[in-house]
């Protein structure tokens, strides 16, 4: 199973981001934009793990979530990886209670590592991936980067409370992908629900 742990975005924020995506799409950049209903931010990417390990992952996530109450976040600014000179992945940044977000991510990473899971050691930068740049000439890439840089302080104006962490299963099928919600673990000592739920499929 291809697994990652993350946070989904509320409908109120999705509606605002849908408007933003329409504006960006009119720029006709060579970008494959993500479906609105799939937008999320990843806390820890586990990759392929045996199904038998899911129980361990759930217990770790539940243990950490019971230590942390709900916290608030907002979207702030457009950015890209690896940088504005050579943009390949376009993302939205986060602001708000980044201290709680950092605690959550660090604890998940440490506990999962202790149980033998292989975790990426790169520094954590909370972000919501909006799209991926396809083949483009250098001049076009630089222009995309220039426009993104001008929007790095942009704000959506929607604050939301992070109330749960989701264990997702990702399936890659040719040119499309599916996300399934394997488990939802609520913050601050609340019981978690367990289900399989298809969020969306890209065609």
PDB file of C-alpha atoms in Angstrom:
ATOM      1  CA  UNK A   1       0.000   0.000   0.000  1.00  0.00           C
ATOM      2  CA  UNK A   2       1.246   3.473  -0.906  1.00  0.00           C
ATOM      3  CA  UNK A   3       0.571   5.504   2.226  1.00  0.00           C
ATOM      4  CA  UNK A   4       0.903   9.091   3.353  1.00  0.00           C
ATOM      5  CA  UNK A   5      -0.360  11.015   6.380  1.00  0.00           C
ATOM      6  CA  UNK A   6      -1.897  14.417   5.843  1.00  0.00           C
ATOM      7  CA  UNK A   7      -4.653  16.960   6.383  1.00  0.00           C
ATOM      8  CA  UNK A   8      -7.529  17.613   3.976  1.00  0.00           C
ATOM      9  CA  UNK A   9      -8.825  21.114   3.258  1.00  0.00           C
ATOM     10  CA  UNK A  10     -12.341  22.192   4.316  1.00  0.00           C
ATOM     11  CA  UNK A  11     -15.049  22.944   1.745  1.00  0.00           C
ATOM     12  CA  UNK A  12     -15.012  26.660   2.624  1.00  0.00           C
ATOM     13  CA  UNK A  13     -11.365  26.860   1.586  1.00  0.00           C
ATOM     14  CA  UNK A  14     -11.853  24.638  -1.465  1.00  0.00           C
ATOM     15  CA  UNK A  15     -14.424  27.130  -2.808  1.00  0.00           C
ATOM     16  CA  UNK A  16     -11.923  29.979  -2.559  1.00  0.00           C
ATOM     17  CA  UNK A  17      -9.133  27.932  -4.104  1.00  0.00           C
ATOM     18  CA  UNK A  18     -11.406  26.977  -6.993  1.00  0.00           C
ATOM     19  CA  UNK A  19     -11.633  30.679  -7.865  1.00  0.00           C
ATOM     20  CA  UNK A  20      -7.855  31.008  -7.643  1.00  0.00           C
ATOM     21  CA  UNK A  21      -7.311  28.009  -9.905  1.00  0.00           C
ATOM     22  CA  UNK A  22      -9.631  29.474 -12.533  1.00  0.00           C
ATOM     23  CA  UNK A  23      -7.502  32.628 -12.569  1.00  0.00           C
ATOM     24  CA  UNK A  24      -4.296  30.601 -12.882  1.00  0.00           C
ATOM     25  CA  UNK A  25      -5.741  28.383 -15.618  1.00  0.00           C
ATOM     26  CA  UNK A  26      -6.442  31.477 -17.728  1.00  0.00           C
ATOM     27  CA  UNK A  27      -2.705  32.123 -17.831  1.00  0.00           C
ATOM     28  CA  UNK A  28      -2.367  28.997 -20.017  1.00  0.00           C
ATOM     29  CA  UNK A  29       0.800  27.858 -18.315  1.00  0.00           C
ATOM     30  CA  UNK A  30       1.989  24.323 -19.165  1.00  0.00           C
ATOM     31  CA  UNK A  31       0.796  23.065 -15.781  1.00  0.00           C
ATOM     32  CA  UNK A  32      -1.233  20.028 -14.762  1.00  0.00           C
ATOM     33  CA  UNK A  33      -3.435  21.406 -11.991  1.00  0.00           C
ATOM     34  CA  UNK A  34      -4.718  19.245  -9.155  1.00  0.00           C
ATOM     35  CA  UNK A  35      -8.445  18.599  -8.737  1.00  0.00           C
ATOM     36  CA  UNK A  36      -9.860  20.849  -6.008  1.00  0.00           C
ATOM     37  CA  UNK A  37     -11.297  17.963  -3.987  1.00  0.00           C
ATOM     38  CA  UNK A  38      -7.867  16.318  -3.811  1.00  0.00           C
ATOM     39  CA  UNK A  39      -6.060  19.284  -2.284  1.00  0.00           C
ATOM     40  CA  UNK A  40      -4.365  18.540   1.043  1.00  0.00           C
ATOM     41  CA  UNK A  41      -1.038  18.962   2.744  1.00  0.00           C
ATOM     42  CA  UNK A  42       1.207  16.050   3.582  1.00  0.00           C
ATOM     43  CA  UNK A  43       2.714  15.583   7.035  1.00  0.00           C
ATOM     44  CA  UNK A  44       4.635  12.360   6.415  1.00  0.00           C
ATOM     45  CA  UNK A  45       5.019  10.294   3.254  1.00  0.00           C
ATOM     46  CA  UNK A  46       5.578   6.607   3.975  1.00  0.00           C
ATOM     47  CA  UNK A  47       5.505   5.227   0.438  1.00  0.00           C
ATOM     48  CA  UNK A  48       4.915   1.522  -0.103  1.00  0.00           C
ATOM     49  CA  UNK A  49       4.356  -0.378   3.134  1.00  0.00           C
ATOM     50  CA  UNK A  50       2.813  -3.808   3.866  1.00  0.00           C
ATOM     51  CA  UNK A  51      -0.879  -3.712   4.724  1.00  0.00           C
ATOM     52  CA  UNK A  52      -0.032  -5.432   8.003  1.00  0.00           C
ATOM     53  CA  UNK A  53       1.844  -2.268   9.104  1.00  0.00           C
ATOM     54  CA  UNK A  54      -1.239  -0.043   8.861  1.00  0.00           C
ATOM     55  CA  UNK A  55      -2.312  -0.971  12.404  1.00  0.00           C
ATOM     56  CA  UNK A  56       1.015   0.334  13.745  1.00  0.00           C
ATOM     57  CA  UNK A  57       0.672   3.561  11.763  1.00  0.00           C
ATOM     58  CA  UNK A  58      -2.848   4.125  13.122  1.00  0.00           C
ATOM     59  CA  UNK A  59      -1.739   3.621  16.710  1.00  0.00           C
ATOM     60  CA  UNK A  60       1.168   6.047  16.330  1.00  0.00           C
ATOM     61  CA  UNK A  61      -1.019   8.723  14.748  1.00  0.00           C
ATOM     62  CA  UNK A  62      -3.699   8.266  17.403  1.00  0.00           C
ATOM     63  CA  UNK A  63      -1.159   8.510  20.240  1.00  0.00           C
ATOM     64  CA  UNK A  64       0.235  11.795  18.918  1.00  0.00           C
ATOM     65  CA  UNK A  65      -3.148  13.308  18.048  1.00  0.00           C
ATOM     66  CA  UNK A  66      -4.303  12.750  21.626  1.00  0.00           C
ATOM     67  CA  UNK A  67      -1.545  15.138  22.760  1.00  0.00           C
ATOM     68  CA  UNK A  68      -2.603  18.037  20.558  1.00  0.00           C
ATOM     69  CA  UNK A  69      -5.802  20.131  20.478  1.00  0.00           C
ATOM     70  CA  UNK A  70      -7.289  21.570  17.309  1.00  0.00           C
ATOM     71  CA  UNK A  71      -5.289  24.468  15.845  1.00  0.00           C
ATOM     72  CA  UNK A  72      -5.850  27.149  13.206  1.00  0.00           C
ATOM     73  CA  UNK A  73      -4.179  27.626   9.832  1.00  0.00           C
ATOM     74  CA  UNK A  74      -4.553  29.897   6.821  1.00  0.00           C
ATOM     75  CA  UNK A  75      -3.268  29.843   3.259  1.00  0.00           C
ATOM     76  CA  UNK A  76      -0.583  32.380   2.438  1.00  0.00           C
ATOM     77  CA  UNK A  77       1.307  32.927  -0.792  1.00  0.00           C
ATOM     78  CA  UNK A  78       2.165  31.009  -3.929  1.00  0.00           C
ATOM     79  CA  UNK A  79       5.518  29.291  -4.091  1.00  0.00           C
ATOM     80  CA  UNK A  80       7.288  26.606  -6.065  1.00  0.00           C
ATOM     81  CA  UNK A  81       9.891  23.876  -5.922  1.00  0.00           C
ATOM     82  CA  UNK A  82      12.800  23.857  -6.411  1.00  0.00           C
ATOM     83  CA  UNK A  83      12.850  27.676  -6.787  1.00  0.00           C
ATOM     84  CA  UNK A  84      11.406  30.621  -8.727  1.00  0.00           C
ATOM     85  CA  UNK A  85      14.087  30.322 -11.426  1.00  0.00           C
ATOM     86  CA  UNK A  86      13.120  26.765 -12.304  1.00  0.00           C
ATOM     87  CA  UNK A  87       9.551  26.129 -11.064  1.00  0.00           C
ATOM     88  CA  UNK A  88       8.417  22.513 -11.322  1.00  0.00           C
ATOM     89  CA  UNK A  89       5.859  22.168  -8.511  1.00  0.00           C
ATOM     90  CA  UNK A  90       3.503  25.053  -7.698  1.00  0.00           C
ATOM     91  CA  UNK A  91       2.195  25.231  -4.148  1.00  0.00           C
ATOM     92  CA  UNK A  92       0.351  27.326  -1.583  1.00  0.00           C
ATOM     93  CA  UNK A  93       2.048  28.159   1.697  1.00  0.00           C
ATOM     94  CA  UNK A  94       0.583  28.027   5.199  1.00  0.00           C
ATOM     95  CA  UNK A  95       0.464  30.474   8.096  1.00  0.00           C
ATOM     96  CA  UNK A  96      -1.167  30.485  11.524  1.00  0.00           C
ATOM     97  CA  UNK A  97      -0.317  28.126  14.372  1.00  0.00           C
ATOM     98  CA  UNK A  98       2.785  26.736  12.700  1.00  0.00           C
ATOM     99  CA  UNK A  99       4.181  25.745  16.103  1.00  0.00           C
ATOM    100  CA  UNK A 100       1.426  23.144  16.558  1.00  0.00           C
ATOM    101  CA  UNK A 101       1.804  22.027  12.949  1.00  0.00           C
ATOM    102  CA  UNK A 102       5.550  21.572  13.417  1.00  0.00           C
ATOM    103  CA  UNK A 103       5.039  19.640  16.667  1.00  0.00           C
ATOM    104  CA  UNK A 104       2.552  17.323  14.966  1.00  0.00           C
ATOM    105  CA  UNK A 105       4.820  16.637  12.004  1.00  0.00           C
ATOM    106  CA  UNK A 106       7.980  16.153  14.070  1.00  0.00           C
ATOM    107  CA  UNK A 107       6.314  13.760  16.505  1.00  0.00           C
ATOM    108  CA  UNK A 108       4.847  11.680  13.689  1.00  0.00           C
ATOM    109  CA  UNK A 109       8.221  11.517  11.988  1.00  0.00           C
ATOM    110  CA  UNK A 110      10.097  10.532  15.160  1.00  0.00           C
ATOM    111  CA  UNK A 111       7.614   7.875  16.290  1.00  0.00           C
ATOM    112  CA  UNK A 112       7.374   6.315  12.843  1.00  0.00           C
ATOM    113  CA  UNK A 113      11.171   6.234  12.524  1.00  0.00           C
ATOM    114  CA  UNK A 114      11.386   4.522  15.914  1.00  0.00           C
ATOM    115  CA  UNK A 115       9.149   1.774  14.531  1.00  0.00           C
ATOM    116  CA  UNK A 116      11.426   1.211  11.548  1.00  0.00           C
ATOM    117  CA  UNK A 117       9.605   3.201   8.875  1.00  0.00           C
ATOM    118  CA  UNK A 118      11.797   4.951   6.312  1.00  0.00           C
ATOM    119  CA  UNK A 119      11.078   8.697   6.445  1.00  0.00           C
ATOM    120  CA  UNK A 120      12.405  11.495   4.236  1.00  0.00           C
ATOM    121  CA  UNK A 121      14.947  13.576   6.176  1.00  0.00           C
ATOM    122  CA  UNK A 122      14.377  16.794   4.249  1.00  0.00           C
ATOM    123  CA  UNK A 123      13.197  19.779   6.340  1.00  0.00           C
ATOM    124  CA  UNK A 124       9.422  20.061   6.593  1.00  0.00           C
ATOM    125  CA  UNK A 125       7.727  22.910   4.732  1.00  0.00           C
ATOM    126  CA  UNK A 126       3.959  22.739   5.070  1.00  0.00           C
ATOM    127  CA  UNK A 127       2.376  23.369   1.674  1.00  0.00           C
ATOM    128  CA  UNK A 128      -0.569  22.465  -0.543  1.00  0.00           C
ATOM    129  CA  UNK A 129       0.474  21.299  -4.016  1.00  0.00           C
ATOM    130  CA  UNK A 130      -1.607  23.051  -6.688  1.00  0.00           C
ATOM    131  CA  UNK A 131       0.015  21.793  -9.861  1.00  0.00           C
ATOM    132  CA  UNK A 132       3.035  20.396 -11.667  1.00  0.00           C
ATOM    133  CA  UNK A 133       4.780  22.163 -14.518  1.00  0.00           C
ATOM    134  CA  UNK A 134       5.058  20.097 -17.681  1.00  0.00           C
ATOM    135  CA  UNK A 135       7.737  20.505 -20.340  1.00  0.00           C
ATOM    136  CA  UNK A 136       8.463  24.175 -20.932  1.00  0.00           C
ATOM    137  CA  UNK A 137      11.233  26.312 -22.374  1.00  0.00           C
ATOM    138  CA  UNK A 138      13.510  28.154 -19.969  1.00  0.00           C
ATOM    139  CA  UNK A 139      12.058  31.547 -20.900  1.00  0.00           C
ATOM    140  CA  UNK A 140       8.557  30.326 -20.098  1.00  0.00           C
ATOM    141  CA  UNK A 141       9.697  28.782 -16.804  1.00  0.00           C
ATOM    142  CA  UNK A 142      11.307  32.055 -15.779  1.00  0.00           C
ATOM    143  CA  UNK A 143       8.121  33.981 -16.568  1.00  0.00           C
ATOM    144  CA  UNK A 144       6.045  31.536 -14.499  1.00  0.00           C
ATOM    145  CA  UNK A 145       8.529  31.926 -11.651  1.00  0.00           C
ATOM    146  CA  UNK A 146       8.416  35.717 -11.904  1.00  0.00           C
ATOM    147  CA  UNK A 147       4.619  35.782 -11.637  1.00  0.00           C
ATOM    148  CA  UNK A 148       4.605  33.297  -8.761  1.00  0.00           C
ATOM    149  CA  UNK A 149       7.159  35.368  -6.872  1.00  0.00           C
ATOM    150  CA  UNK A 150       4.904  38.417  -7.198  1.00  0.00           C
ATOM    151  CA  UNK A 151       2.142  36.428  -5.474  1.00  0.00           C
ATOM    152  CA  UNK A 152       4.234  35.011  -2.632  1.00  0.00           C
ATOM    153  CA  UNK A 153       2.469  37.210  -0.031  1.00  0.00           C
ATOM    154  CA  UNK A 154      -1.048  36.617  -1.381  1.00  0.00           C
ATOM    155  CA  UNK A 155      -3.682  35.651   1.191  1.00  0.00           C
ATOM    156  CA  UNK A 156      -6.932  33.734   0.643  1.00  0.00           C
ATOM    157  CA  UNK A 157      -8.563  35.051   3.823  1.00  0.00           C
ATOM    158  CA  UNK A 158     -10.028  31.766   5.055  1.00  0.00           C
ATOM    159  CA  UNK A 159      -8.970  30.497   8.479  1.00  0.00           C
ATOM    160  CA  UNK A 160      -9.792  26.918   9.372  1.00  0.00           C
ATOM    161  CA  UNK A 161      -9.310  24.617  12.332  1.00  0.00           C
ATOM    162  CA  UNK A 162      -7.308  21.452  11.843  1.00  0.00           C
ATOM    163  CA  UNK A 163      -9.357  18.884  13.750  1.00  0.00           C
ATOM    164  CA  UNK A 164      -8.123  15.582  12.380  1.00  0.00           C
ATOM    165  CA  UNK A 165      -5.243  13.827  10.694  1.00  0.00           C
ATOM    166  CA  UNK A 166      -5.938  11.436   7.843  1.00  0.00           C
ATOM    167  CA  UNK A 167      -4.065   8.324   6.765  1.00  0.00           C
ATOM    168  CA  UNK A 168      -4.383   8.214   2.992  1.00  0.00           C
ATOM    169  CA  UNK A 169      -3.767   5.434   0.514  1.00  0.00           C
ATOM    170  CA  UNK A 170      -2.650   6.628  -2.902  1.00  0.00           C
ATOM    171  CA  UNK A 171      -3.049   4.575  -6.067  1.00  0.00           C
ATOM    172  CA  UNK A 172      -1.326   5.625  -9.285  1.00  0.00           C
ATOM    173  CA  UNK A 173      -3.016   4.355 -12.441  1.00  0.00           C
ATOM    174  CA  UNK A 174      -1.436   5.513 -15.714  1.00  0.00           C
ATOM    175  CA  UNK A 175      -2.276   9.235 -16.011  1.00  0.00           C
ATOM    176  CA  UNK A 176      -4.614   9.370 -13.047  1.00  0.00           C
ATOM    177  CA  UNK A 177      -4.529   8.865  -9.313  1.00  0.00           C
ATOM    178  CA  UNK A 178      -6.933   7.908  -6.550  1.00  0.00           C
ATOM    179  CA  UNK A 179      -6.791   8.784  -2.875  1.00  0.00           C
ATOM    180  CA  UNK A 180      -8.570   6.655  -0.289  1.00  0.00           C
ATOM    181  CA  UNK A 181      -9.073   7.674   3.304  1.00  0.00           C
ATOM    182  CA  UNK A 182      -7.935   4.663   5.330  1.00  0.00           C
ATOM    183  CA  UNK A 183      -8.459   6.273   8.749  1.00  0.00           C
ATOM    184  CA  UNK A 184      -9.362   9.628  10.261  1.00  0.00           C
ATOM    185  CA  UNK A 185      -7.848  10.359  13.655  1.00  0.00           C
ATOM    186  CA  UNK A 186      -9.316  13.289  15.567  1.00  0.00           C
ATOM    187  CA  UNK A 187      -7.156  15.586  17.664  1.00  0.00           C
ATOM    188  CA  UNK A 188      -7.274  15.952  21.453  1.00  0.00           C
ATOM    189  CA  UNK A 189      -8.362  12.603  22.873  1.00  0.00           C
ATOM    190  CA  UNK A 190     -11.281  11.979  20.544  1.00  0.00           C
ATOM    191  CA  UNK A 191     -12.016   8.580  19.076  1.00  0.00           C
ATOM    192  CA  UNK A 192     -11.119   7.997  15.469  1.00  0.00           C
ATOM    193  CA  UNK A 193     -13.268   6.722  12.645  1.00  0.00           C
ATOM    194  CA  UNK A 194     -12.039   4.107  10.251  1.00  0.00           C
ATOM    195  CA  UNK A 195     -13.314   3.766   6.731  1.00  0.00           C
ATOM    196  CA  UNK A 196     -12.363   3.624   3.096  1.00  0.00           C
ATOM    197  CA  UNK A 197     -13.447   6.602   1.085  1.00  0.00           C
ATOM    198  CA  UNK A 198     -12.589   7.542  -2.479  1.00  0.00           C
ATOM    199  CA  UNK A 199     -11.859  11.262  -2.546  1.00  0.00           C
ATOM    200  CA  UNK A 200     -11.407  11.590  -6.295  1.00  0.00           C
ATOM    201  CA  UNK A 201      -9.861  10.209  -9.410  1.00  0.00           C
ATOM    202  CA  UNK A 202      -7.937  12.254 -11.940  1.00  0.00           C
ATOM    203  CA  UNK A 203      -8.552  11.424 -15.581  1.00  0.00           C
TER     204      UNK A 203
END
